[in-house]
Tab-separated table of N, CA and C in Angstrom:
chain	number	residue	atom	x	y	z
A	1141	MET	N	182.567	276.717	313.405
A	1141	MET	CA	182.694	275.380	312.837
A	1141	MET	C	183.951	274.723	313.394
A	1142	THR	N	183.826	273.510	313.852
A	1142	THR	CA	184.952	272.759	314.388
A	1142	THR	C	185.381	271.714	313.379
A	1143	ASN	N	186.668	271.688	313.067
A	1143	ASN	CA	187.200	270.687	312.151
A	1143	ASN	C	187.901	269.630	312.993
A	1144	THR	N	187.280	268.470	313.150
A	1144	THR	CA	187.856	267.383	313.926
A	1144	THR	C	188.666	266.492	312.994
A	1145	PHE	N	189.947	266.325	313.297
A	1145	PHE	CA	190.832	265.527	312.454
A	1145	PHE	C	190.627	264.053	312.725
A	1146	ASN	N	190.365	263.290	311.657
A	1146	ASN	CA	190.237	261.836	311.733
A	1146	ASN	C	190.998	261.251	310.550
A	1147	PRO	N	192.201	260.684	310.791
A	1147	PRO	CA	192.993	260.189	309.670
A	1147	PRO	C	192.422	258.951	308.998
A	1148	GLY	N	191.504	258.255	309.640
A	1148	GLY	CA	190.933	257.042	309.060
A	1148	GLY	C	191.358	255.808	309.833
A	1149	THR	N	190.766	254.689	309.478
A	1149	THR	CA	191.017	253.450	310.216
A	1149	THR	C	191.809	252.417	309.435
A	1150	ASP	N	192.127	252.699	308.169
A	1150	ASP	CA	192.900	251.763	307.357
A	1150	ASP	C	194.392	251.990	307.562
A	1151	THR	N	195.153	250.908	307.605
A	1151	THR	CA	196.606	250.983	307.748
A	1151	THR	C	197.260	250.675	306.412
A	1152	VAL	N	198.137	251.585	305.977
A	1152	VAL	CA	198.861	251.386	304.721
A	1152	VAL	C	200.348	251.641	304.944
A	1153	TYR	N	201.145	251.020	304.087
A	1153	TYR	CA	202.592	251.253	304.033
A	1153	TYR	C	202.934	251.603	302.597
A	1154	ILE	N	204.029	252.313	302.421
A	1154	ILE	CA	204.549	252.584	301.090
A	1154	ILE	C	205.893	251.910	300.973
A	1155	VAL	N	206.097	251.178	299.871
A	1155	VAL	CA	207.376	250.534	299.595
A	1155	VAL	C	207.951	251.218	298.362
A	1156	ARG	N	209.072	251.894	298.568
A	1156	ARG	CA	209.735	252.608	297.481
A	1156	ARG	C	210.337	251.622	296.485
A	1157	ILE	N	210.614	252.090	295.285
A	1157	ILE	CA	211.212	251.251	294.241
A	1157	ILE	C	212.501	250.597	294.734
A	1158	ASP	N	213.270	251.312	295.590
A	1158	ASP	CA	214.532	250.774	296.100
A	1158	ASP	C	214.346	249.823	297.284
A	1159	GLY	N	213.079	249.552	297.673
A	1159	GLY	CA	212.791	248.627	298.765
A	1159	GLY	C	212.602	249.286	300.121
A	1160	THR	N	212.858	250.579	300.241
A	1160	THR	CA	212.649	251.296	301.498
A	1160	THR	C	211.165	251.275	301.845
A	1161	ARG	N	210.868	250.951	303.099
A	1161	ARG	CA	209.479	250.836	303.560
A	1161	ARG	C	209.142	252.029	304.452
A	1162	LEU	N	208.036	252.709	304.159
A	1162	LEU	CA	207.580	253.872	304.916
A	1162	LEU	C	206.247	253.551	305.573
A	1163	GLY	N	206.041	254.055	306.779
A	1163	GLY	CA	204.758	253.846	307.457
A	1163	GLY	C	204.956	253.170	308.790
A	1164	PRO	N	203.875	252.795	309.409
A	1164	PRO	CA	202.508	252.755	308.892
A	1164	PRO	C	201.857	254.137	308.885
A	1165	PHE	N	200.881	254.294	307.982
A	1165	PHE	CA	200.075	255.502	307.883
A	1165	PHE	C	198.617	255.108	308.076
A	1166	GLN	N	197.869	255.926	308.789
A	1166	GLN	CA	196.426	255.719	308.956
A	1166	GLN	C	195.715	256.580	307.924
A	1167	THR	N	194.727	255.996	307.235
A	1167	THR	CA	194.004	256.698	306.183
A	1167	THR	C	192.617	256.093	306.033
A	1168	SER	N	191.777	256.761	305.285
A	1168	SER	CA	190.505	256.184	304.834
A	1168	SER	C	190.754	255.731	303.406
A	1169	PHE	N	190.694	254.441	303.187
A	1169	PHE	CA	191.110	253.864	301.903
A	1169	PHE	C	190.025	254.004	300.852
A	1170	ASP	N	190.430	254.379	299.657
A	1170	ASP	CA	189.603	254.403	298.456
A	1170	ASP	C	190.460	253.726	297.389
A	1171	PRO	N	189.912	252.802	296.578
A	1171	PRO	CA	190.744	252.076	295.604
A	1171	PRO	C	191.457	252.962	294.582
A	1172	ALA	N	191.028	254.200	294.407
A	1172	ALA	CA	191.663	255.088	293.436
A	1172	ALA	C	192.639	256.065	294.079
A	1173	LYS	N	192.443	256.355	295.394
A	1173	LYS	CA	193.326	257.313	296.046
A	1173	LYS	C	193.225	257.197	297.559
A	1174	VAL	N	194.271	257.659	298.231
A	1174	VAL	CA	194.266	257.781	299.686
A	1174	VAL	C	194.862	259.141	300.038
A	1175	LEU	N	194.478	259.639	301.206
A	1175	LEU	CA	195.076	260.853	301.745
A	1175	LEU	C	195.989	260.443	302.886
A	1176	ILE	N	197.229	260.886	302.832
A	1176	ILE	CA	198.198	260.591	303.889
A	1176	ILE	C	198.589	261.918	304.516
A	1177	HIS	N	198.284	262.062	305.794
A	1177	HIS	CA	198.479	263.322	306.506
A	1177	HIS	C	199.903	263.423	307.030
A	1178	GLU	N	200.802	263.757	306.128
A	1178	GLU	CA	202.215	263.979	306.409
A	1178	GLU	C	202.626	265.256	305.686
A	1179	VAL	N	203.631	265.946	306.203
A	1179	VAL	CA	204.114	267.133	305.495
A	1179	VAL	C	205.302	266.807	304.604
A	1180	THR	N	205.935	265.674	304.818
A	1180	THR	CA	206.972	265.191	303.904
A	1180	THR	C	206.715	263.710	303.662
A	1181	LEU	N	206.577	263.346	302.425
A	1181	LEU	CA	206.345	261.956	302.061
A	1181	LEU	C	207.240	261.667	300.871
A	1182	ASN	N	208.271	260.893	301.102
A	1182	ASN	CA	209.250	260.604	300.063
A	1182	ASN	C	208.776	259.401	299.245
A	1183	ALA	N	207.707	259.615	298.473
A	1183	ALA	CA	207.140	258.552	297.645
A	1183	ALA	C	206.642	259.167	296.348
A	1184	GLY	N	206.588	258.352	295.297
A	1184	GLY	CA	206.126	258.875	294.022
A	1184	GLY	C	205.702	257.780	293.076
A	1185	ALA	N	205.483	258.168	291.846
A	1185	ALA	CA	205.032	257.245	290.805
A	1185	ALA	C	205.977	256.054	290.707
A	1186	GLY	N	205.391	254.858	290.641
A	1186	GLY	CA	206.173	253.625	290.538
A	1186	GLY	C	206.363	252.912	291.856
A	1187	ASP	N	206.187	253.626	292.969
A	1187	ASP	CA	206.275	252.987	294.280
A	1187	ASP	C	205.006	252.165	294.509
A	1188	THR	N	205.006	251.337	295.556
A	1188	THR	CA	203.886	250.454	295.855
A	1188	THR	C	203.254	250.844	297.180
A	1189	LEU	N	201.929	250.841	297.231
A	1189	LEU	CA	201.198	251.040	298.475
A	1189	LEU	C	200.646	249.685	298.898
A	1190	GLU	N	200.877	249.310	300.145
A	1190	GLU	CA	200.336	248.067	300.715
A	1190	GLU	C	199.203	248.426	301.658
A	1191	ARG	N	198.043	247.854	301.430
A	1191	ARG	CA	196.915	248.017	302.353
A	1191	ARG	C	196.843	246.758	303.209
A	1192	HIS	N	196.904	246.922	304.518
A	1192	HIS	CA	196.886	245.784	305.429
A	1192	HIS	C	195.508	245.635	306.066
A	1193	LEU	N	194.930	244.456	305.898
A	1193	LEU	CA	193.650	244.108	306.495
A	1193	LEU	C	193.875	242.960	307.470
A	1194	PRO	N	193.222	242.981	308.628
A	1194	PRO	CA	193.429	241.917	309.620
A	1194	PRO	C	193.179	240.527	309.035
A	1195	GLY	N	194.126	239.624	309.251
A	1195	GLY	CA	193.972	238.231	308.851
A	1195	GLY	C	194.086	237.964	307.359
A	1196	GLN	N	194.530	238.945	306.577
A	1196	GLN	CA	194.648	238.764	305.134
A	1196	GLN	C	196.028	239.192	304.664
A	1197	SER	N	196.412	238.713	303.489
A	1197	SER	CA	197.651	239.180	302.866
A	1197	SER	C	197.453	240.627	302.436
A	1198	PRO	N	198.530	241.420	302.423
A	1198	PRO	CA	198.384	242.823	301.999
A	1198	PRO	C	197.895	242.933	300.553
A	1199	GLU	N	197.023	243.908	300.317
A	1199	GLU	CA	196.622	244.255	298.956
A	1199	GLU	C	197.664	245.225	298.420
A	1200	LEU	N	198.074	245.052	297.154
A	1200	LEU	CA	199.125	245.882	296.567
A	1200	LEU	C	198.550	246.803	295.497
A	1201	TYR	N	198.972	248.060	295.552
A	1201	TYR	CA	198.544	249.080	294.600
A	1201	TYR	C	199.780	249.827	294.120
A	1202	ARG	N	199.845	250.106	292.823
A	1202	ARG	CA	200.937	250.893	292.252
A	1202	ARG	C	200.565	252.369	292.377
A	1203	ILE	N	201.490	253.182	292.857
A	1203	ILE	CA	201.267	254.618	292.953
A	1203	ILE	C	201.508	255.238	291.577
A	1204	SER	N	200.511	255.977	291.087
A	1204	SER	CA	200.651	256.621	289.779
A	1204	SER	C	200.987	258.103	289.909
A	1205	ASN	N	200.676	258.711	291.079
A	1205	ASN	CA	200.918	260.130	291.246
A	1205	ASN	C	200.772	260.503	292.716
A	1206	THR	N	201.539	261.470	293.177
A	1206	THR	CA	201.350	262.045	294.509
A	1206	THR	C	201.252	263.553	294.365
A	1207	HIS	N	200.432	264.163	295.213
A	1207	HIS	CA	200.257	265.615	295.177
A	1207	HIS	C	200.156	266.129	296.604
A	1208	PHE	N	200.992	267.117	296.954
A	1208	PHE	CA	200.969	267.707	298.285
A	1208	PHE	C	199.983	268.856	298.333
A	1209	GLN	N	199.149	268.872	299.378
A	1209	GLN	CA	198.217	269.964	299.623
A	1209	GLN	C	198.574	270.597	300.965
A	1210	PRO	N	199.075	271.847	300.970
A	1210	PRO	CA	199.387	272.499	302.241
A	1210	PRO	C	198.114	272.771	303.045
A	1211	GLU	N	198.287	273.046	304.328
A	1211	GLU	CA	197.144	273.345	305.182
A	1211	GLU	C	196.408	274.572	304.648
A	1212	MET	N	195.080	274.445	304.556
A	1212	MET	CA	194.242	275.551	304.077
A	1212	MET	C	192.874	275.472	304.738
A	1213	SER	N	192.386	276.599	305.185
A	1213	SER	CA	191.020	276.709	305.720
A	1213	SER	C	190.701	275.613	306.740
A	1214	GLY	N	191.644	275.326	307.620
A	1214	GLY	CA	191.409	274.339	308.659
A	1214	GLY	C	191.595	272.891	308.238
A	1215	VAL	N	191.920	272.639	306.967
A	1215	VAL	CA	192.184	271.266	306.501
A	1215	VAL	C	193.682	271.028	306.636
A	1216	ARG	N	194.038	269.986	307.373
A	1216	ARG	CA	195.453	269.693	307.617
A	1216	ARG	C	196.203	269.394	306.327
A	1217	ALA	N	197.505	269.702	306.333
A	1217	ALA	CA	198.365	269.389	305.190
A	1217	ALA	C	198.342	267.876	304.956
A	1218	HIS	N	198.377	267.474	303.677
A	1218	HIS	CA	198.343	266.044	303.357
A	1218	HIS	C	198.819	265.813	301.927
A	1219	TYR	N	199.083	264.558	301.648
A	1219	TYR	CA	199.372	264.111	300.284
A	1219	TYR	C	198.178	263.328	299.770
A	1220	THR	N	197.788	263.588	298.534
A	1220	THR	CA	196.835	262.738	297.833
A	1220	THR	C	197.667	261.778	297.011
A	1221	VAL	N	197.465	260.486	297.227
A	1221	VAL	CA	198.233	259.443	296.547
A	1221	VAL	C	197.257	258.694	295.629
A	1222	ARG	N	197.478	258.787	294.324
A	1222	ARG	CA	196.632	258.121	293.327
A	1222	ARG	C	197.169	256.711	293.083
A	1223	LEU	N	196.248	255.755	292.910
A	1223	LEU	CA	196.603	254.327	292.889
A	1223	LEU	C	196.014	253.576	291.703
A	1224	ARG	N	196.678	252.441	291.374
A	1224	ARG	CA	196.152	251.421	290.451
A	1224	ARG	C	196.363	250.068	291.139
A	1225	LYS	N	195.369	249.215	291.096
A	1225	LYS	CA	195.466	247.878	291.706
A	1225	LYS	C	196.492	247.037	290.955
A	1226	GLU	N	197.352	246.359	291.695
A	1226	GLU	CA	198.341	245.449	291.112
A	1226	GLU	C	197.672	244.107	290.813
A	1227	GLY	N	198.146	243.490	289.734
A	1227	GLY	CA	197.728	242.134	289.415
A	1227	GLY	C	196.356	242.039	288.993
């Protein structure tokens, strides 16, 4: 079995509570969660995730939780970032 890594086609940034901006990250976007394939992600509850779509203003989501998953069984290490839509 071959595990082909595909981070996704959506571009997101994380803006920390202190204003620090992280990214861009490539992911497959889901309104409730995204997977960010990083081994260190300095983000957590209360930070903001910006989803950037061509020709549109960024969509804003509040991060409610982050969880790190180490590499296992051929699945690359990643963070699961849980979200709530802003506004």
